[in-house]
Short mmCIF file of C-alpha atoms in Angstrom, two decimals:
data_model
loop_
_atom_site.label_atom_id
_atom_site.label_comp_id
_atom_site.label_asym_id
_atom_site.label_seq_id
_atom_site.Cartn_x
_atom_site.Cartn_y
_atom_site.Cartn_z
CA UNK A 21 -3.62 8.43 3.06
CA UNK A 22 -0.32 8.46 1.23
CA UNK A 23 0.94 11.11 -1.11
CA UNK A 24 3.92 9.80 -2.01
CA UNK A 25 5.97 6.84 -1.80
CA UNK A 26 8.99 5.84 -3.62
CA UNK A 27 9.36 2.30 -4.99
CA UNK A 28 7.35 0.64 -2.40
CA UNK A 29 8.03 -2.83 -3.70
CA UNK A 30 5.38 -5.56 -3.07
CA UNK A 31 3.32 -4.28 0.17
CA UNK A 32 -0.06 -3.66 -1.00
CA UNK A 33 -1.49 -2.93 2.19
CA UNK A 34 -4.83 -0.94 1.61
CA UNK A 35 -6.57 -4.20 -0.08
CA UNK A 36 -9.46 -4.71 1.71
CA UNK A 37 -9.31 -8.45 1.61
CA UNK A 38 -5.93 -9.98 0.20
CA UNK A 39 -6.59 -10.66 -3.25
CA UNK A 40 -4.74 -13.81 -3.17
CA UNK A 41 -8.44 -14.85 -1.20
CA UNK A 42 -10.02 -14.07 -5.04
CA UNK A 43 -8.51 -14.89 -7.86
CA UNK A 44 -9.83 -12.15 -9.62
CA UNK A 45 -6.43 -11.95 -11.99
CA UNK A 46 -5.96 -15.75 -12.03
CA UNK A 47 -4.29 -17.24 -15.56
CA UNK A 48 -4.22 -13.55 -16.79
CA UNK A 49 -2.40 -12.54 -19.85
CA UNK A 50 -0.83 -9.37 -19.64
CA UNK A 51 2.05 -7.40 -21.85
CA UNK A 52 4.89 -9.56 -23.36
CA UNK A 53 2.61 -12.98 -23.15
CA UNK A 54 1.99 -14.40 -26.59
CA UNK A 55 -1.40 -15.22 -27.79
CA UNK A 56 -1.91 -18.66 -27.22
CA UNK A 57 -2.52 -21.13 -30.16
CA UNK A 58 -5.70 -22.23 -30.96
CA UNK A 59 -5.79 -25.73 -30.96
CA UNK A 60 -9.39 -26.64 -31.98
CA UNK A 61 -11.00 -24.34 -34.84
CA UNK A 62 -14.27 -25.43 -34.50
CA UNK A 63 -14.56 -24.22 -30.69
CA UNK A 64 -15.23 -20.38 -30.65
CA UNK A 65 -12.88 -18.30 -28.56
CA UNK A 66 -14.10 -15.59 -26.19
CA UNK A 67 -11.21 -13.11 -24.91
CA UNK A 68 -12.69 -12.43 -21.69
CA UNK A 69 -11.88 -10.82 -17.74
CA UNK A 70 -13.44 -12.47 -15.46
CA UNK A 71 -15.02 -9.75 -13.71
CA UNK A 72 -16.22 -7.77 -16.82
CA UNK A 73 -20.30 -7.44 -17.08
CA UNK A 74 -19.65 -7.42 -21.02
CA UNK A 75 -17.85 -10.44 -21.04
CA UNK A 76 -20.68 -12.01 -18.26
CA UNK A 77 -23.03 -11.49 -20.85
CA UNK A 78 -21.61 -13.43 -23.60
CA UNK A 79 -20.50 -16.34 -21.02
CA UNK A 80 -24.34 -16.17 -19.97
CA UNK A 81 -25.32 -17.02 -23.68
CA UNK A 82 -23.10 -19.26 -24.33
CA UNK A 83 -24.17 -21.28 -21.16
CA UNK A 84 -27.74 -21.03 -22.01
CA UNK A 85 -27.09 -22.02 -25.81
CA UNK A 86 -24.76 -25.18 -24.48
CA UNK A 87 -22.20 -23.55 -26.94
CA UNK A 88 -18.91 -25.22 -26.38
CA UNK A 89 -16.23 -22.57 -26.64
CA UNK A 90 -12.77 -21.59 -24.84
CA UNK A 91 -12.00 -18.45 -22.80
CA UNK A 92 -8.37 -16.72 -22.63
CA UNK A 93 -8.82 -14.25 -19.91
CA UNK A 94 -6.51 -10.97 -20.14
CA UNK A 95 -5.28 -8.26 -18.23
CA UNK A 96 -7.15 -4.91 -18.71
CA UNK A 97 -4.80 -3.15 -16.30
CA UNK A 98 -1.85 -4.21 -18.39
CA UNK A 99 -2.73 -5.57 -21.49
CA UNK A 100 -0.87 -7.91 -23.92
CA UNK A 101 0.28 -5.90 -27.23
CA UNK A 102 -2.07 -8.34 -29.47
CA UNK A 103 -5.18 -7.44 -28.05
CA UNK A 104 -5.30 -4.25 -29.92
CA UNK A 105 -4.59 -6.52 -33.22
CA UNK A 106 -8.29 -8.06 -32.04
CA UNK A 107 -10.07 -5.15 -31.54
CA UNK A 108 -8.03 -1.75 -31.85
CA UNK A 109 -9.90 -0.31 -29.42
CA UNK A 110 -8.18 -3.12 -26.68
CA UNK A 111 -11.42 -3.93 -25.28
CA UNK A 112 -12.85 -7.32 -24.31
CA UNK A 113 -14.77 -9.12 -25.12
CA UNK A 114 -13.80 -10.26 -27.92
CA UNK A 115 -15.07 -13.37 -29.95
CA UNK A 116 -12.76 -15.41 -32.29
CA UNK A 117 -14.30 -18.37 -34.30
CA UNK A 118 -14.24 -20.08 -37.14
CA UNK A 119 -11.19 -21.70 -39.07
CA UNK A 120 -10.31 -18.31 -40.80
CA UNK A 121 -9.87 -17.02 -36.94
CA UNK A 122 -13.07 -14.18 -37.76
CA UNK A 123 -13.52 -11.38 -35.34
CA UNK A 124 -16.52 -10.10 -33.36
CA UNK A 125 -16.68 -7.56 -31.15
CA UNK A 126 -19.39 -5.72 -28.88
CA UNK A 127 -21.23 -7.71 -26.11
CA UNK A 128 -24.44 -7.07 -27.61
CA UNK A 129 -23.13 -8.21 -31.20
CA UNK A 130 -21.51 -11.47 -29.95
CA UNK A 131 -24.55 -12.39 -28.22
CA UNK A 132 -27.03 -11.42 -30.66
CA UNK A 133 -24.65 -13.67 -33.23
CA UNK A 134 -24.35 -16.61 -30.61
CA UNK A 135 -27.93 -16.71 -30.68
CA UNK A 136 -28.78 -17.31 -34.07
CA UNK A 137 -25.34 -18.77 -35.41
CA UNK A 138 -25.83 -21.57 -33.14
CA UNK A 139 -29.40 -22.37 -33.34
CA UNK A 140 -29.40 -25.88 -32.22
CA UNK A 141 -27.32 -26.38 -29.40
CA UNK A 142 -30.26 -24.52 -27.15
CA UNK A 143 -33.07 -23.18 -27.18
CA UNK A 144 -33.75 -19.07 -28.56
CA UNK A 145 -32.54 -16.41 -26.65
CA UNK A 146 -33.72 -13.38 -28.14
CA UNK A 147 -37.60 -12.45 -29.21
CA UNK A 148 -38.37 -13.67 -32.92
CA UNK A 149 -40.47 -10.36 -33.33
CA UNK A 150 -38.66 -7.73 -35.18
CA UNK A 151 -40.85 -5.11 -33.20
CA UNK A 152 -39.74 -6.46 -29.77
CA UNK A 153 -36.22 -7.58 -30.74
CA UNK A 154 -35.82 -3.34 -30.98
CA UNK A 155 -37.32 -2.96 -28.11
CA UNK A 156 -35.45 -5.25 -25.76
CA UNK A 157 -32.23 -3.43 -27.48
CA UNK A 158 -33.99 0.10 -26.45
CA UNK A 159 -34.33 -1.10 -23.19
CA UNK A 160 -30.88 -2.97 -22.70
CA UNK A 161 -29.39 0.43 -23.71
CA UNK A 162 -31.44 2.04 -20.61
CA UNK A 163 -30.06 -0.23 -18.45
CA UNK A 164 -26.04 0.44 -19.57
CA UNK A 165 -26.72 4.17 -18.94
CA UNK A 166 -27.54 3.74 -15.39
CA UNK A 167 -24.30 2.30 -15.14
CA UNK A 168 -22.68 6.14 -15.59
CA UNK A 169 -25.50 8.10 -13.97
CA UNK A 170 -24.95 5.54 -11.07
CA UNK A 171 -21.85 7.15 -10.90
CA UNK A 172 -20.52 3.40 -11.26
CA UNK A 173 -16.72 3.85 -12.92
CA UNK A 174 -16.76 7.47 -10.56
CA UNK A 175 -16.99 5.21 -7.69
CA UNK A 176 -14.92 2.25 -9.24
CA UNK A 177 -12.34 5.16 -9.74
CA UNK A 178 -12.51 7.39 -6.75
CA UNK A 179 -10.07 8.35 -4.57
CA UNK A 180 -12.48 9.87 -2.08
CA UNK A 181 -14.66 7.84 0.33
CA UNK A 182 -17.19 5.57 -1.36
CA UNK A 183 -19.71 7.07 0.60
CA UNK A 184 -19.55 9.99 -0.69
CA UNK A 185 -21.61 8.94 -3.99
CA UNK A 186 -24.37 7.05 -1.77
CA UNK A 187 -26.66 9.62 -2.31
CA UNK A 188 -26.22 9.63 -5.91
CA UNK A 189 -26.47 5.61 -6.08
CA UNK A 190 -29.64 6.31 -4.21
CA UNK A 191 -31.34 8.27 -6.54
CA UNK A 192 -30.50 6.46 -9.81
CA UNK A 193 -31.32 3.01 -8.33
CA UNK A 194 -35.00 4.14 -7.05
CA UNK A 195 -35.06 5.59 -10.76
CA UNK A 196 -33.81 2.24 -12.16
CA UNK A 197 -36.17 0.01 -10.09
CA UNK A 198 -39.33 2.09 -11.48
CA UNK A 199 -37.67 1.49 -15.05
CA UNK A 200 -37.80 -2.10 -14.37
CA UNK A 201 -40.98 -1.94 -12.72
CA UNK A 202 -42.78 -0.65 -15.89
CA UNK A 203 -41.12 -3.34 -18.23
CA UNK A 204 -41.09 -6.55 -15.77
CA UNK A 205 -45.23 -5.88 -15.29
CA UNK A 206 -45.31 -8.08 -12.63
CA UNK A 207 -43.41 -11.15 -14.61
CA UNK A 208 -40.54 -13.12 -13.25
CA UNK A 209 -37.97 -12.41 -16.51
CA UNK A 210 -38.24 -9.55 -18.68
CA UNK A 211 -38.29 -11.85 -21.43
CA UNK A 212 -41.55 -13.56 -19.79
CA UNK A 213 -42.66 -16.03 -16.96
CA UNK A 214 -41.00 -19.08 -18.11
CA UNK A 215 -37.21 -18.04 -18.40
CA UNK A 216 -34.64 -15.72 -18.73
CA UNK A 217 -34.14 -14.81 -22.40
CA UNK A 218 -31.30 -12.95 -24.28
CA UNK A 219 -32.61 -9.20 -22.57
CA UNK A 220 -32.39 -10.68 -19.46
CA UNK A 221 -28.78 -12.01 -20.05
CA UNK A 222 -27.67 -8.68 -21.19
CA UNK A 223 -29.00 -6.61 -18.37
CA UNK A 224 -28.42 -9.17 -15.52
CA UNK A 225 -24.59 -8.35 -15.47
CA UNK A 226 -24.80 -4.57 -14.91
CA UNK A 227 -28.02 -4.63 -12.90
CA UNK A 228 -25.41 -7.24 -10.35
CA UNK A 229 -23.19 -4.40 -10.16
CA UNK A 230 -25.07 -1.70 -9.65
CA UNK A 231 -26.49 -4.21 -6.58
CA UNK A 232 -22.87 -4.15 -5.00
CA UNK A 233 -22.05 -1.01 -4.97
CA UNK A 234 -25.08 -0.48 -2.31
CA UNK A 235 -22.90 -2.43 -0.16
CA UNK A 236 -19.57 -0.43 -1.33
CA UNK A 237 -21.18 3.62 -0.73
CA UNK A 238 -23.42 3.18 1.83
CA UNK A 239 -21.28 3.22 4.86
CA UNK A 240 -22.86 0.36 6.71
CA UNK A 241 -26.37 -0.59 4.58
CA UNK A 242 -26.23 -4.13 3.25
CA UNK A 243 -27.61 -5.09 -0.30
CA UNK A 244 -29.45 -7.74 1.26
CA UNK A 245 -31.40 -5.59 3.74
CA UNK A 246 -31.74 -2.12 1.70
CA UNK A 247 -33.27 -4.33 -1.76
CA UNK A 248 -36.54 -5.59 -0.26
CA UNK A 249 -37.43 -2.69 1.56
CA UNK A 250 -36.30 0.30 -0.86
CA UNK A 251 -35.66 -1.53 -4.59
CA UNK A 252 -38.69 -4.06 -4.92
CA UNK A 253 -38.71 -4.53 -8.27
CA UNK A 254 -34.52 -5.00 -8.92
CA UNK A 255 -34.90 -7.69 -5.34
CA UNK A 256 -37.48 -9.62 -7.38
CA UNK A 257 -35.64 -9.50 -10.44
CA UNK A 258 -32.58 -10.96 -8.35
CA UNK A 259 -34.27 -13.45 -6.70
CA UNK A 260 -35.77 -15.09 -9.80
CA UNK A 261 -32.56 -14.60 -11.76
CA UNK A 262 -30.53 -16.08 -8.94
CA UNK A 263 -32.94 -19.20 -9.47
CA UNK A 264 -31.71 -19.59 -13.11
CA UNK A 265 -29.13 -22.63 -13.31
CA UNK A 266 -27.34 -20.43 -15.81
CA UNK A 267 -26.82 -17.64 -13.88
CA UNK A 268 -25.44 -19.61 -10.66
CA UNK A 269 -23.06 -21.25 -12.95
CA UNK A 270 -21.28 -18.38 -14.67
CA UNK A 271 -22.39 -15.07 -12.67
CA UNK A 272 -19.94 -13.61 -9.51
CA UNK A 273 -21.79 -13.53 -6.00
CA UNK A 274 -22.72 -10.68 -4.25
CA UNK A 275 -20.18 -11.09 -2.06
CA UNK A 276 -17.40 -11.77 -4.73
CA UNK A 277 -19.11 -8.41 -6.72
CA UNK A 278 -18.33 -6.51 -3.45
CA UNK A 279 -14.94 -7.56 -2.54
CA UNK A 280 -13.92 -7.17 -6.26
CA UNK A 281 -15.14 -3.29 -6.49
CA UNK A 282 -13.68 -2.64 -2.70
CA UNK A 283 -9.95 -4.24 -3.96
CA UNK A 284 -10.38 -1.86 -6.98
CA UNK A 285 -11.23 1.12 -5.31
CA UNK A 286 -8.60 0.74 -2.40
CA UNK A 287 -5.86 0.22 -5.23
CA UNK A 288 -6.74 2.98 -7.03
CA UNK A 289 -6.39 5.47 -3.83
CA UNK A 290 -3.54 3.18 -2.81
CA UNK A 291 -0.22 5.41 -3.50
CA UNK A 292 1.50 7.10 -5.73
CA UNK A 293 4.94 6.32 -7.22
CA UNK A 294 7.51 8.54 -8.37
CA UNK A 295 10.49 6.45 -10.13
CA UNK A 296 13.62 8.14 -9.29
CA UNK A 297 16.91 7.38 -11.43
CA UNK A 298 19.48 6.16 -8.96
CA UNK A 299 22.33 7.12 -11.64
CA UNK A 300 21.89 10.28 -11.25
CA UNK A 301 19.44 11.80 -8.59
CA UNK A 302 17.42 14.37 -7.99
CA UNK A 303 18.51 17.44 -5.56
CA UNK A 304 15.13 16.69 -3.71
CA UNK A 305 15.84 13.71 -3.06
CA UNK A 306 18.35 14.45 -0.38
CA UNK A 307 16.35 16.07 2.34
CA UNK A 308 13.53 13.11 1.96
CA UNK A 309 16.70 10.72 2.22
CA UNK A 310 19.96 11.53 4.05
CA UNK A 311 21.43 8.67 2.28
CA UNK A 312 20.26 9.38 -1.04
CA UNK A 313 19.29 5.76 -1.35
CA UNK A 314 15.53 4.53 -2.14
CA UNK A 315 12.75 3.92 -0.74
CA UNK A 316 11.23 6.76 0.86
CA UNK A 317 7.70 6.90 1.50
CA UNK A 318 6.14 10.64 2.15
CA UNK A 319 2.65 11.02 3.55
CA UNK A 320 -0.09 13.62 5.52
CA UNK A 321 -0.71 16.82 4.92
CA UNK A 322 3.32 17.45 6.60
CA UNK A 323 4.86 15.74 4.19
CA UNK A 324 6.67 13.30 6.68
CA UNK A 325 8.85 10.75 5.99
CA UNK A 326 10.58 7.74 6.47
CA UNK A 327 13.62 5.88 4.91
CA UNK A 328 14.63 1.87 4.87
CA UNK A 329 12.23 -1.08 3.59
CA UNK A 330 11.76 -2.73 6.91
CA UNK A 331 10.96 0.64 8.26
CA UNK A 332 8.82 1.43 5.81
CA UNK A 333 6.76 -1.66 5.64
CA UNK A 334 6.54 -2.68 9.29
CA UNK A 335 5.04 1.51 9.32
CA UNK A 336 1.99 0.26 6.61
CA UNK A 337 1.33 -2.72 7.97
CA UNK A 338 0.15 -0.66 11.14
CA UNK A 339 -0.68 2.04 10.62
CA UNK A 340 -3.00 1.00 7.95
CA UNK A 341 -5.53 -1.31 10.43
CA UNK A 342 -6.48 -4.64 9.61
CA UNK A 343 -10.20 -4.79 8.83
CA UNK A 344 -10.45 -1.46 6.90
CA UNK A 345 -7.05 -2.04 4.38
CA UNK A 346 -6.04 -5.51 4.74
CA UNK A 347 -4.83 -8.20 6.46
CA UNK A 348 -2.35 -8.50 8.99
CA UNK A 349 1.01 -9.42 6.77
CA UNK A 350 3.61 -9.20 10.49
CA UNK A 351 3.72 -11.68 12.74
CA UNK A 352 1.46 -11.02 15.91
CA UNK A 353 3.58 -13.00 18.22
CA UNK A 354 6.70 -11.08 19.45
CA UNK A 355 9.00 -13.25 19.28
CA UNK A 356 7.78 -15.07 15.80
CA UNK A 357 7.97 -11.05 14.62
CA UNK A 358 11.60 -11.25 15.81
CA UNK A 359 12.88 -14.42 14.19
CA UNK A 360 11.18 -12.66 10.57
CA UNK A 361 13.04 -9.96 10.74
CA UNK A 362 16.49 -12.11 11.67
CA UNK A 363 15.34 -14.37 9.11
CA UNK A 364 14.87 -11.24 6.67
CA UNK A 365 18.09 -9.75 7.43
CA UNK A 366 19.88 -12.88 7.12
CA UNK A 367 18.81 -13.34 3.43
CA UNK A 368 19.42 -9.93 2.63
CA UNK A 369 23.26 -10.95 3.67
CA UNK A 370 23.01 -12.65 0.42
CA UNK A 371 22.67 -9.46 -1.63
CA UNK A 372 26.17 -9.09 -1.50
CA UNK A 373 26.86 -11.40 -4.18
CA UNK A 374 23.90 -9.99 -6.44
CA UNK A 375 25.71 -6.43 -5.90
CA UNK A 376 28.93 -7.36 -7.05
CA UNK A 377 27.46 -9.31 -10.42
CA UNK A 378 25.33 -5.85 -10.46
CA UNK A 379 28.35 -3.74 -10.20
CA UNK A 380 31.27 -5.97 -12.11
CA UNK A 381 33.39 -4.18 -14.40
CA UNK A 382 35.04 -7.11 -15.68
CA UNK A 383 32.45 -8.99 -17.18
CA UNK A 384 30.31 -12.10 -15.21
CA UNK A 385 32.34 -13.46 -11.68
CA UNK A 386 33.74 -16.65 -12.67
CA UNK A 387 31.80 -18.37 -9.15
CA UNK A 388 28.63 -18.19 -7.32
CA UNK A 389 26.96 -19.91 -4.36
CA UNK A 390 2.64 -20.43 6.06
CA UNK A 391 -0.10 -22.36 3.64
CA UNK A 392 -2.93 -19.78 3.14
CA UNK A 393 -1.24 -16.58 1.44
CA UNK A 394 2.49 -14.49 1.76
CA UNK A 395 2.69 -12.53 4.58
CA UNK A 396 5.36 -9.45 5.43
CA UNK A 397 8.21 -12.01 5.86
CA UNK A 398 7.94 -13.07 2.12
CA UNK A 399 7.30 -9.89 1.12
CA UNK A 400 10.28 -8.73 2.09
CA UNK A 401 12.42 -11.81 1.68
CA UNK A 402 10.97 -12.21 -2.23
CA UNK A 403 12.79 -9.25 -4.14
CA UNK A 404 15.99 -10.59 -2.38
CA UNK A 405 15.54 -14.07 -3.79
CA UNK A 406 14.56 -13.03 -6.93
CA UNK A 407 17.14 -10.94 -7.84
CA UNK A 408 20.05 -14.09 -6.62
CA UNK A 409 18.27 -16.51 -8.58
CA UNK A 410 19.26 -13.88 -11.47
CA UNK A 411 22.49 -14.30 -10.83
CA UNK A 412 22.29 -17.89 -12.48
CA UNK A 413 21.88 -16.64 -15.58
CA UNK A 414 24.31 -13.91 -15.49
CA UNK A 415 27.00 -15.75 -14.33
CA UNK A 416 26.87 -19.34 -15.17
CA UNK A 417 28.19 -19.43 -18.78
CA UNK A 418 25.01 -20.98 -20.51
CA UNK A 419 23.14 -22.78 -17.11
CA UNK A 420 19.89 -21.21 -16.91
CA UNK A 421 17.58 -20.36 -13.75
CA UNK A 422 14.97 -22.83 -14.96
CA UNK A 423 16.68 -25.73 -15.28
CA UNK A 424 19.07 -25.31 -12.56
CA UNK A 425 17.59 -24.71 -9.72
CA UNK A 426 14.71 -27.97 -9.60
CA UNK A 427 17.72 -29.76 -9.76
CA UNK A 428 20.09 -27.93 -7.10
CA UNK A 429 17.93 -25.45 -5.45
CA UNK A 430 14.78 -27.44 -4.82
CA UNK A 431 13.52 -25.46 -1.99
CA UNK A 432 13.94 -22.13 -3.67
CA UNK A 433 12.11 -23.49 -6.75
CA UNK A 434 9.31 -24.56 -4.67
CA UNK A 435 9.36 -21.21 -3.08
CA UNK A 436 9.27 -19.33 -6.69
CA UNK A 437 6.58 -21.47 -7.63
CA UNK A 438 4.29 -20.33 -4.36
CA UNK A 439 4.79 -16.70 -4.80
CA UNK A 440 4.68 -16.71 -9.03
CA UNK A 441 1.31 -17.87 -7.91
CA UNK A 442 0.52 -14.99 -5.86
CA UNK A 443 -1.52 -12.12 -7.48
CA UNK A 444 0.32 -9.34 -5.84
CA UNK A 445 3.64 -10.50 -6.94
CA UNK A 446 2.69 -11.43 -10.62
CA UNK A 447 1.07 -7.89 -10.65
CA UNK A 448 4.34 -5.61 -8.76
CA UNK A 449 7.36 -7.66 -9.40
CA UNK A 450 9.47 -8.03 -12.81
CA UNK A 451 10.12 -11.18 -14.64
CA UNK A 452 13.13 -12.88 -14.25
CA UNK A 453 13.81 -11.65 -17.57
CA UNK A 454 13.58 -8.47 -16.82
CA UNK A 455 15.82 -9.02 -13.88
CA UNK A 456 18.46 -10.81 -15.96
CA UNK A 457 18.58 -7.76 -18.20
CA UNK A 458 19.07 -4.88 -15.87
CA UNK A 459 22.35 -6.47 -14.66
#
């Protein structure tokens, strides 16, 4: 595993499954993205990630109640600054209704609310007894706590194995099937036999976690196979919950639930990055880097090293093997492997003219000149292109990127467009903007 590495750039090698596959982080906002306009007051809001079990819940309800709403999805990992202006604590989810734009926070709260603001778009959620309406809140609260004695955000977190909390997930999931047990007694929902209710919408979304990480710890055991025979109560839960229209409409799969928590936990261990200030550097720097110049990536217990991009990321992409981190980003063909890296160096050529905007002392120069996902070649190709198409903007005396280039650079806008699109790219590279104001 790596210790150290030094302005990596854009290889993200230790995803499980490229998360271009899910689109997890799709339509995102994240930091410097305004908050959209409402457009239509009357249509509640919901500010929402799409893999959150709080913000499941409230999509649940508002399924089952037929409410008619919008969701603006948002970046938890890097959040947009007006978040906190919705809830200071910049947690989702987050409702926003009425023509006065009113707040609402708390899963629970929004859903309890959704249920009797909006009493006849669908039928009632939660139970009209005041007596069981506390107890189906006692018991949702259960549920959530199993969710830390799981060891569920330890394991979301770690940057051990996995399987080194399957014993732990063990215990507290036999604990949490008797729990159910006792309340389900012997009934499909645990709001009845007919269908699932508000309790049932609230604990569905952490109970289908706590399902995936059996398949994320257990160093080989399958949900599918361990549930019947060791967690009967939570597999008949699932299978009648998984029969609910609402459910199959809003909730992730298993298999989605998996790949998302084995993406998080891979990035998480992934690397460590220590900016280094290229104005004036470090003394250490020199004996990791002859040169002086960046990157440098430093790993095992020896503290080895290596120098040059191309080095670098041909190194990850094997050394870290394909069905434990990732896919296969290099060309398996030999010769296909040796036109990249021609084609590679031959746009890095180009870099000459984004160095001498870069380092101008006089001011701007007066003149300038596969279908499925991005593999190494545009991963290494990308922060070239990006940083010319800069140049534009710097250099052109009002002409901006974005309206020059569908006009005169049609293939590189079409190629901008692709990886803009791509999930590791919107996450590691800077905006154009950003770009633009470095030089």
């Amino acid at each position: 595993m790596l210790n150290k590495l030094w302005f990596l750039g854009l290889v993200i090698k230790t995803w499980v499954i490229h998360p271009s596959y899910f689109n997890f982080l799709s339509g995102t906002l994240k930091k410097g993205d305004p908050k959209p306009h409402r457009p239509n007051k009357q249509v509640p809001r919901l500010y929402n990630f799409s893999m959150s079990p709080y913000g499941e819940r409230v999509r649940l309800v508002m399924k089952a109640k037929n409410i008619e709403h919008e969701i603006v999805n948002v970046h938890l990992g890097n959040k947009p600054d007006w978040l906190t202006t919705l809830n200071p604590a910049g947690k989702i989810p987050v409702l926003e209704w009425d023509r006065d734009d009113k707040i609402i926070c708390e899963s629970d709260v929004i859903c309890e609310f959704l249920d009797n603001d909006y009493p006849n778009t669908g039928p009632q959620l939660g139970a009209t007894d005041p007596h069981q309406r506390e107890k189906d809140r006692e018991f949702a609260t259960g549920v959530d706590e199993y969710m830390e004695t799981c060891g569920f955000h330890v394991v979301l977190h770690t940057k051990d194995s996995p399987t080194k909390h399957w014993q732990t997930i063990q215990t507290e999931l036999k604990k949490l099937d008797k729990f159910i047990a006792n309340r389900m007694d012997n009934k499909k929902f645990l709001s009845g036999d007919v269908s699932p209710g508000l309790i049932d919408y609230m604990v569905w979304p952490i109970i289908g976690r706590l399902i995936a990480t059996i398949d994320v710890t257990s160093g080989g055991v399958s949900a599918e196979d361990y549930l019947p025979k060791e967690l009967p109560a939570i597999h008949d839960y699932r299978r009648h919950m998984l029969g609910d229209s609402v459910v199959r409409d809003v909730s992730p799969t298993l298999d989605q639930l998996v790949a998302f928590l084995r993406i998080v936990i891979a990035y998480n261990k992934l690397h460590e990055i220590i900016n280094v200030h290229l104005g004036e550097k470090r003394e250490w720097l020199a004996p990791l880097s002859h040169t002086g110049a960046v990157p440098v990536i430093q790993w095992d217990r020896d503290d080895k090293t290596l120098s040059e991009s191309l080095v670098i990321c041909d190194y990850l992409d094997e050394y870290y093997p394909t069905d434990s981190n990732g896919p296969q980003l290099g060309a398996t063909d030999p010769y296909q492997w040796a036109k990249d890296r021609e084609f590679v160096c031959n746009v890095g050529d180009y870099m000459s003219v984004y160095k001498q905007v870069l380092h101008s002392k006089e001011g701007p120069i007066s003149q300038w000149p596969g279908d499925v996902c991005p593999g190494l070649t545009d991963y290494m190709v990308w922060p070239i292109v990006e940083r010319l198409i800069s140049t534009i903007d710097v250099t052109s005396s009002g002409v901006s990127a974005e309206d020059y280039m569908p006009k005169e650079l049609s293939a590189i806008h079409d190629y901008r467009r692709h990886m803009l699109g791509d999930i590791v790219v919107s996450d590691v590279s800077p905006i154009h903007e950003q770009v633009v104001q470095h030089k």
